[in-house]
């Protein structure tokens, strides 16, 4: 063939492929590698392989952000926590809602294209420590991937939502759940699991994205040595354990953070807390218990450990290092370093060399009383004397909620700042649960749960020798400078839980609040430029994308999660419907906040006001009911407020609590844990609270 003919043919083929590309461009390894460069789409959980959540879009900027109005909304037909980061590709938005269902909507109009419900058996909802939430999907080639509350990993056709493959990644006899978004690395789809509060052995698995065939598994903690070790990494970890940890499970479950560096060909995993929480009960108080509460770098080809860094050796406080990981290339002392960064629950902000695992810095981003600092030479924390509790209560900051949880942070390369949502007031009265025995089917933390309910006394001695800024407010947005190792500006919030963040080239930071407001700040100075009331507490991080030359801002709004279950909602809305909100510069500025369902009128029901009977009911409630129905039975608005139950519901209280009458809506059968007498006591105590509501 002549050269001109060849060129002409190539041109024709090119124009065909370009036309085709507009309709259905596939997400390849190269697309993912280059995702940071283009702002039109949002292709992975953290937008790009650095998970920086920085968008180069700048149509919306500091001069016009206050003009944002609604482009469209989509009601999710769900009434519990929404935590997902939506992905946007080929003009389609993909997101998830409670019970792991996936929806695809037209990103221009909000029109639903398809909906997929994995039909999770509602009776296993109790396995989810922190609500039946889901943080989103992964996208690769022509498929969407979702992990489900019952531990499956499912591949769907991105265009139709049809199931391509559906595999079980866990032992269904154990309390494993999946709430995190899968990640794509080198043709594999990678997913972890949760379950350390209930008793399980954590792991992360890579599957072939095309077929679902297992490629490798990284076990976070060793199993029973008598059964042999899966590989030398596990064998090494076992030298740091003592006792019979495998009977409860050991924990370490990696339920959120997975990040991939395609150049280094390393997958980084953030690992979870010990199971049970108490180091004494778990490992006779001996050993570091690898790879709990660690950042672990794994070879993408075989899942073997390249390096590990343990943020909390011998975890004793539910200090997960599962919080979002972020990669960046930042100059330190004039040298460009390839770093990995994390603000785990324990209150220190870590920067490590992501190739070698060397610790570069670790500084308190919140008030910390369990350690006075991190020794940069050894990389180990310097624990305070009161940090390790026994049977007597010791107050420790942060508490199990962490000074930062799963709510994603973002990094703006222009300002050099990380926008970190913190939960600063989470002090907790830790004490070892006396007579602890592992009981499958319930929480197994080895720490007295009843003490969680509003213990106001905080002895001064428990705060001695700590570090970090003194707590000024329950929650905050920190603009953290990772090079200067301190915040450049801080926004204090009078409530603890706030949403993840997004930052853009428009010099903006966006964040939703637990109070239901969506806000925009200047990225360099933290000046508040825009806030609107959406009615319902916001946890999910906003995203941005561009279609037809128009920049959109989108965020899922729905209250729940662990904080949404255990504490009253800041907005006071009861069981509000979740909603996807999207905004554009020429949108509708008449914004009507979502409202919840009205609480029923109360009628008085007789109860026994004997103080001992009430105390017994409160005690059982604290141990068996509180983590879902709220401290003091003050529901966070996502689940039933038991004080407001209809009289007919109280009539069948035993059927619900002890015989599983409501398993179909997620209420577990507690027959094995709550005696008839205990159930009566809980009901009686609830009725006393109901009477208090009627006569405040
Ligand atoms: Ca935990």
mmCIF file of N, CA, C and O and ligand atoms in Angstrom, residues 129 196-197 255 273 277 318 320 345 400, ligand 1:
data_model
loop_
_atom_site.group_PDB
_atom_site.id
_atom_site.type_symbol
_atom_site.label_atom_id
_atom_site.label_comp_id
_atom_site.label_asym_id
_atom_site.label_seq_id
_atom_site.Cartn_x
_atom_site.Cartn_y
_atom_site.Cartn_z
ATOM 1 N N UNK A 129 -20.716 -2.763 62.008
ATOM 2 C CA UNK A 129 -20.574 -2.048 63.277
ATOM 3 C C UNK A 129 -21.170 -0.672 63.192
ATOM 4 O O UNK A 129 -21.648 -0.116 64.150
ATOM 5 N N UNK A 196 -13.709 -6.082 62.776
ATOM 6 C CA UNK A 196 -12.838 -6.233 63.953
ATOM 7 C C UNK A 196 -13.590 -6.013 65.269
ATOM 8 O O UNK A 196 -13.188 -6.544 66.296
ATOM 9 N N UNK A 197 -14.671 -5.244 65.258
ATOM 10 C CA UNK A 197 -15.411 -5.033 66.511
ATOM 11 C C UNK A 197 -16.110 -6.320 66.940
ATOM 12 O O UNK A 197 -16.342 -6.560 68.112
ATOM 13 N N UNK A 255 -10.918 -1.815 56.037
ATOM 14 C CA UNK A 255 -12.262 -1.604 55.480
ATOM 15 C C UNK A 255 -12.399 -0.355 54.617
ATOM 16 O O UNK A 255 -13.485 -0.048 54.155
ATOM 17 N N UNK A 273 -7.936 -1.899 63.593
ATOM 18 C CA UNK A 273 -7.643 -2.108 65.009
ATOM 19 C C UNK A 273 -7.639 -3.587 65.377
ATOM 20 O O UNK A 273 -8.082 -4.438 64.615
ATOM 21 N N UNK A 277 -10.375 -5.090 71.318
ATOM 22 C CA UNK A 277 -9.618 -3.839 71.413
ATOM 23 C C UNK A 277 -8.484 -3.942 72.427
ATOM 24 O O UNK A 277 -7.385 -3.447 72.192
ATOM 25 N N UNK A 318 -8.779 0.945 69.588
ATOM 26 C CA UNK A 318 -9.506 0.999 68.311
ATOM 27 C C UNK A 318 -8.903 2.076 67.402
ATOM 28 O O UNK A 318 -9.606 2.756 66.668
ATOM 29 N N UNK A 320 -7.557 2.559 64.385
ATOM 30 C CA UNK A 320 -7.337 2.063 63.031
ATOM 31 C C UNK A 320 -6.417 3.006 62.260
ATOM 32 O O UNK A 320 -6.364 4.211 62.519
ATOM 33 N N UNK A 345 -6.780 7.486 63.004
ATOM 34 C CA UNK A 345 -7.583 7.827 64.180
ATOM 35 C C UNK A 345 -6.755 8.351 65.344
ATOM 36 O O UNK A 345 -7.236 9.151 66.148
ATOM 37 N N UNK A 400 -12.459 6.008 70.438
ATOM 38 C CA UNK A 400 -12.576 5.063 69.323
ATOM 39 C C UNK A 400 -13.121 5.689 68.032
ATOM 40 O O UNK A 400 -12.943 5.122 66.947
HETATM 41 CA CA1 LIG B 1 -12.813 -0.330 64.682
#
